[in-house]
Coordinates of C-alpha atoms and ligand atoms in Angstrom, one line a residue:
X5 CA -19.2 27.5 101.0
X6 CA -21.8 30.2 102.3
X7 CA -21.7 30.5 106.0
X8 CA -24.6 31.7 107.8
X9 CA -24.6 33.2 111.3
X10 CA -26.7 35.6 113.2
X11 CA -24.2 38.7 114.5
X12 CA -25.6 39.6 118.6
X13 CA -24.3 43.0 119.6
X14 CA -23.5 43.1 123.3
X15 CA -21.8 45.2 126.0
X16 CA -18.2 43.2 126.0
X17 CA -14.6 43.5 124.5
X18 CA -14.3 40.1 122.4
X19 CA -15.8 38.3 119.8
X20 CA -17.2 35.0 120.7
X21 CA -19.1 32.3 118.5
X22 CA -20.8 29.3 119.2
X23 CA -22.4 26.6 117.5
X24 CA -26.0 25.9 119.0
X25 CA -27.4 22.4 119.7
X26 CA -29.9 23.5 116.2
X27 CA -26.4 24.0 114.3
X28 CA -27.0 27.8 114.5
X29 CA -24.1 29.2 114.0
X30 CA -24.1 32.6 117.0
X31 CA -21.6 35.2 116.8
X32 CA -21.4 37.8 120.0
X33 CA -19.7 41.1 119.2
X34 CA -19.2 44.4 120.4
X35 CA -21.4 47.0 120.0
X36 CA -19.0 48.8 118.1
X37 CA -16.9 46.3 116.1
X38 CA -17.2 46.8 112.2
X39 CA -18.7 44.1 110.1
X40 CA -14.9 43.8 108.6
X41 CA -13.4 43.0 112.0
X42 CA -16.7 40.9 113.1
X43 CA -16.3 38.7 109.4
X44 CA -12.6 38.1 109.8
X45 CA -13.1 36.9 112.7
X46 CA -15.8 34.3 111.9
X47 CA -13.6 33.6 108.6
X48 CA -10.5 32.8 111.1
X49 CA -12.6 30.2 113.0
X50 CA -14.2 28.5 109.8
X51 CA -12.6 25.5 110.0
X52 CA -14.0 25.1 113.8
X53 CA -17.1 26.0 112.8
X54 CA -17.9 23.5 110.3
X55 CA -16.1 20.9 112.1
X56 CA -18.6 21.9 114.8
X57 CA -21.2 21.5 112.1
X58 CA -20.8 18.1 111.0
X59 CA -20.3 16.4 114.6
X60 CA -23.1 14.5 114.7
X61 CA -23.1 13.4 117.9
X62 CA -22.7 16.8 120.2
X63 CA -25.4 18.6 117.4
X64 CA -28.0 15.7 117.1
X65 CA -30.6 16.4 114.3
X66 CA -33.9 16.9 116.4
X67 CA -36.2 13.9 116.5
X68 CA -38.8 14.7 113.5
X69 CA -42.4 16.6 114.9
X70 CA -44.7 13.8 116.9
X71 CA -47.5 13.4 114.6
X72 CA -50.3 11.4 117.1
X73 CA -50.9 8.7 114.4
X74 CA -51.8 4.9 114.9
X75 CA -48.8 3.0 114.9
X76 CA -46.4 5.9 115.7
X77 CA -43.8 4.7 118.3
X78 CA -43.0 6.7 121.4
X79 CA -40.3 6.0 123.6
X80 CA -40.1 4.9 126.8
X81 CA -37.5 3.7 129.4
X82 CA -35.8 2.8 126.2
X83 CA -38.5 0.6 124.6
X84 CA -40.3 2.0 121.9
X85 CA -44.4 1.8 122.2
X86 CA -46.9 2.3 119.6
X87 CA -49.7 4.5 120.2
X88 CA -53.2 3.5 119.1
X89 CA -56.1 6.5 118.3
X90 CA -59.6 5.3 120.4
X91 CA -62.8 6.1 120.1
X92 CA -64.6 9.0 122.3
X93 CA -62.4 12.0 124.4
X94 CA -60.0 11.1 127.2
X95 CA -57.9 14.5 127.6
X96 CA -54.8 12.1 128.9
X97 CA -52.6 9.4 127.3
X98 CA -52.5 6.1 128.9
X99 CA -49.6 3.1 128.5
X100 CA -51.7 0.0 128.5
X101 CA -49.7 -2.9 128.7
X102 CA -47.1 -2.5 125.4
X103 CA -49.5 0.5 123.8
X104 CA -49.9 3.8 124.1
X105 CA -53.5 4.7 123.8
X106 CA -54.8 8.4 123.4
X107 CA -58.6 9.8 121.8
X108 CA -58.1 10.5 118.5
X109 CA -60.7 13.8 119.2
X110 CA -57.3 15.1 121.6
X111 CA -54.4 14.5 118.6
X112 CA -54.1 18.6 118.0
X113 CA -53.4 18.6 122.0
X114 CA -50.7 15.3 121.5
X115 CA -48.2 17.3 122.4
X116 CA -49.2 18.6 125.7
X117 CA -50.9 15.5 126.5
X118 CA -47.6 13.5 126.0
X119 CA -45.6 16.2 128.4
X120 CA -47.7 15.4 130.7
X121 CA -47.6 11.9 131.0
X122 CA -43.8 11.7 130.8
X123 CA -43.1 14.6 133.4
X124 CA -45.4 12.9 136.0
X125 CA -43.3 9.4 135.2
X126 CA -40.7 11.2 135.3
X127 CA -41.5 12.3 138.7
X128 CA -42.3 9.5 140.0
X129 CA -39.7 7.3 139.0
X130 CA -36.8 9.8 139.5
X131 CA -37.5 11.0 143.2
X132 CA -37.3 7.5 145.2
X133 CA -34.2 7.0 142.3
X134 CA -32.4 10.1 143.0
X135 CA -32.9 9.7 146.8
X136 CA -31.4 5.9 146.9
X137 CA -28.5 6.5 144.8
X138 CA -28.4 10.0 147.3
X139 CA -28.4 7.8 150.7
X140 CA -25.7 4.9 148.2
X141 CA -23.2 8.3 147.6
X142 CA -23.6 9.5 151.3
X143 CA -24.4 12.9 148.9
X144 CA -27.0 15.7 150.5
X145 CA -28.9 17.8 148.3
X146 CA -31.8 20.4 148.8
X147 CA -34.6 20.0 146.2
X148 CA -35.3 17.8 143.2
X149 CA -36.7 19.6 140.4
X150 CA -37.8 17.5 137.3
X151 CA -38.9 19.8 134.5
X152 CA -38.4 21.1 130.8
X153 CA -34.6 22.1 130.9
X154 CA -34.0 23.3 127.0
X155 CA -30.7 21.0 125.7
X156 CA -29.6 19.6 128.8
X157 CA -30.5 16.3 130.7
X158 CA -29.4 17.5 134.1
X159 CA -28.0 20.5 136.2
X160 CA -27.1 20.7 139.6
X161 CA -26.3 23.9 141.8
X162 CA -23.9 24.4 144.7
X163 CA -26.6 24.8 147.3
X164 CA -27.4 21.5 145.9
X165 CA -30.5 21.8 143.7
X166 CA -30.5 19.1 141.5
X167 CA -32.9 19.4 138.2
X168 CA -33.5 17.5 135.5
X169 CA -35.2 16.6 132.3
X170 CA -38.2 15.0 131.8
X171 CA -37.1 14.2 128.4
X172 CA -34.5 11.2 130.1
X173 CA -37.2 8.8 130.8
X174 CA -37.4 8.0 127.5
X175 CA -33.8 6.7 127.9
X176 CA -32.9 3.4 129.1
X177 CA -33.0 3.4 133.2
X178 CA -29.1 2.7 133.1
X179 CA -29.1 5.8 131.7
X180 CA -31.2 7.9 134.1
X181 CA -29.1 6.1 136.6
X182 CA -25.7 7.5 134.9
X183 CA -27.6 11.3 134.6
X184 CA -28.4 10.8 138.3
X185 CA -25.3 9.7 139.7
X186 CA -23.4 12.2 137.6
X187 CA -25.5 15.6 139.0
X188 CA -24.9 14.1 142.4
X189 CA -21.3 13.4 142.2
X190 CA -21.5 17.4 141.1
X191 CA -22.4 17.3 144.9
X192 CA -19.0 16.2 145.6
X193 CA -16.8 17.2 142.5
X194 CA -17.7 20.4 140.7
X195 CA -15.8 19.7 137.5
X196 CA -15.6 16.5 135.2
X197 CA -11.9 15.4 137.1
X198 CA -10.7 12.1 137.0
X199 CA -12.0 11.8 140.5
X200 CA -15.6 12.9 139.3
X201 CA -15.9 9.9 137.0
X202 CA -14.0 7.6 139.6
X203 CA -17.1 8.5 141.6
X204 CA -19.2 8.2 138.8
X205 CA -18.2 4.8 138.0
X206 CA -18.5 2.9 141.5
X207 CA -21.7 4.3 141.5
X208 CA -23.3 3.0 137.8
X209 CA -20.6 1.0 136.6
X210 CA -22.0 0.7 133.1
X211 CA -21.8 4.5 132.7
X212 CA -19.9 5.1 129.3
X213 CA -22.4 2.7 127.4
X214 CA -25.0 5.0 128.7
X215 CA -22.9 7.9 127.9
X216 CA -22.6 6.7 124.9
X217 CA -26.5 5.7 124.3
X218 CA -26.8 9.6 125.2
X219 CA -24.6 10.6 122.5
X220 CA -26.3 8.4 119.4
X221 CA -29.9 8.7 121.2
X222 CA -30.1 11.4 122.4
X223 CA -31.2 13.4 119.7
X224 CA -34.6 11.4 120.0
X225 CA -35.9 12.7 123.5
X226 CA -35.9 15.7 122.3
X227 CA -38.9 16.3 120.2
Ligands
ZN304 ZN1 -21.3 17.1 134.5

């Protein structure tokens, strides 16, 4: 079967390839390696690269375009809403009790509109989150950012900058839980060791069924 890839030339020695969260398929060379050398080397790694392919759960498909129509469901804190279209211009969206409610005049600005509403949740209902679970860990940290972060749900720095995305309060809240208590055991334990998910686990002891929410859901937060 054909294999497509896109060939970057860079300053560095080896060839490396990667399969992006959009299944592109990313080869990094050196500026001088000939296409011979650069298509043995994606032919020696075929096998990896399809089975990287297929995985459906580390390369979800991306939740299909948002098209701001009556009835269409939107997620959020794990329940799905349905927005209705009113009457007049608004320029916001609003959750009113079960239902999403948005002008039908703002639809070609859905997008933007939507953002909005989820990042300010999302700020508000992470911060006084993030800073219990903080004082629960006896973890420190220096800002809270809560932003778009492309393909990732959370990062956390050594100086102890925590960020994370929007996107997760569309998830369940046992879930933003688990992607909260996980950047701040970071704090604690840079890498994914045994004591990192010991941590992990006193802390959200449901944490693999929200792991594993993440891994079949996950592909819907991110339209
Ligand atoms: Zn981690």
């Amino acid at each position: 079967m054909k294999l497509d890839y896109e060939v970057i030339r860079a300053d560095r020695t080896t060839i490396g390839i990667t399969v992006e969260r959009d299944r592109k398929v990313v080869v990094r060379a050196p500026r001088l390696a000939s296409e011979q050398v650069v298509t043995a080397a994606v032919e020696s790694k075929r096998f990896w690269i399809w089975q990287k392919l297929r995985d459906p759960h580390k390369y979800p498909d991306p939740a299909p375009h948002k098209e701001y129509v009556t009835g269409e469901t939107f997620l959020y804190l794990g329940q799905h809403h349905a927005l209705t279209l009113t009457r007049g211009q608004s320029g916001a969206v609003r959750l009113v009790g079960k239902q999403f409610e948005m002008a039908g005049a703002d639809r070609r600005n859905g997008d933007v509109l939507f953002r909005s509403w989820y990042l300010a949740e999302a700020k508000e209902k992470l911060r006084p989150r993030i800073a219990a679970f903080a004082a629960e860990m006896g973890v420190s940290y220096s800002r809270i950012w809560v932003r778009d972060l492309k393909y990732r749900w959370g990062s956390c720095t050594p100086g102890g900058t925590l960020s994370f995305n929007w996107r997760i309060i569309q998830a369940p809240m046992i879930v933003v839980d688990y992607l909260i208590a996980h950047e701040l055991a970071h704090v604690l334990e840079p890498n994914h060791s045994q004591d990192f998910w010991n941590i992990v686990a006193v802390h959200v002891p449901a944490w693999e069924r929200a792991r594993n929410w993440l891994k079949q859901n996950g592909g819907l937060l991110e339209w």
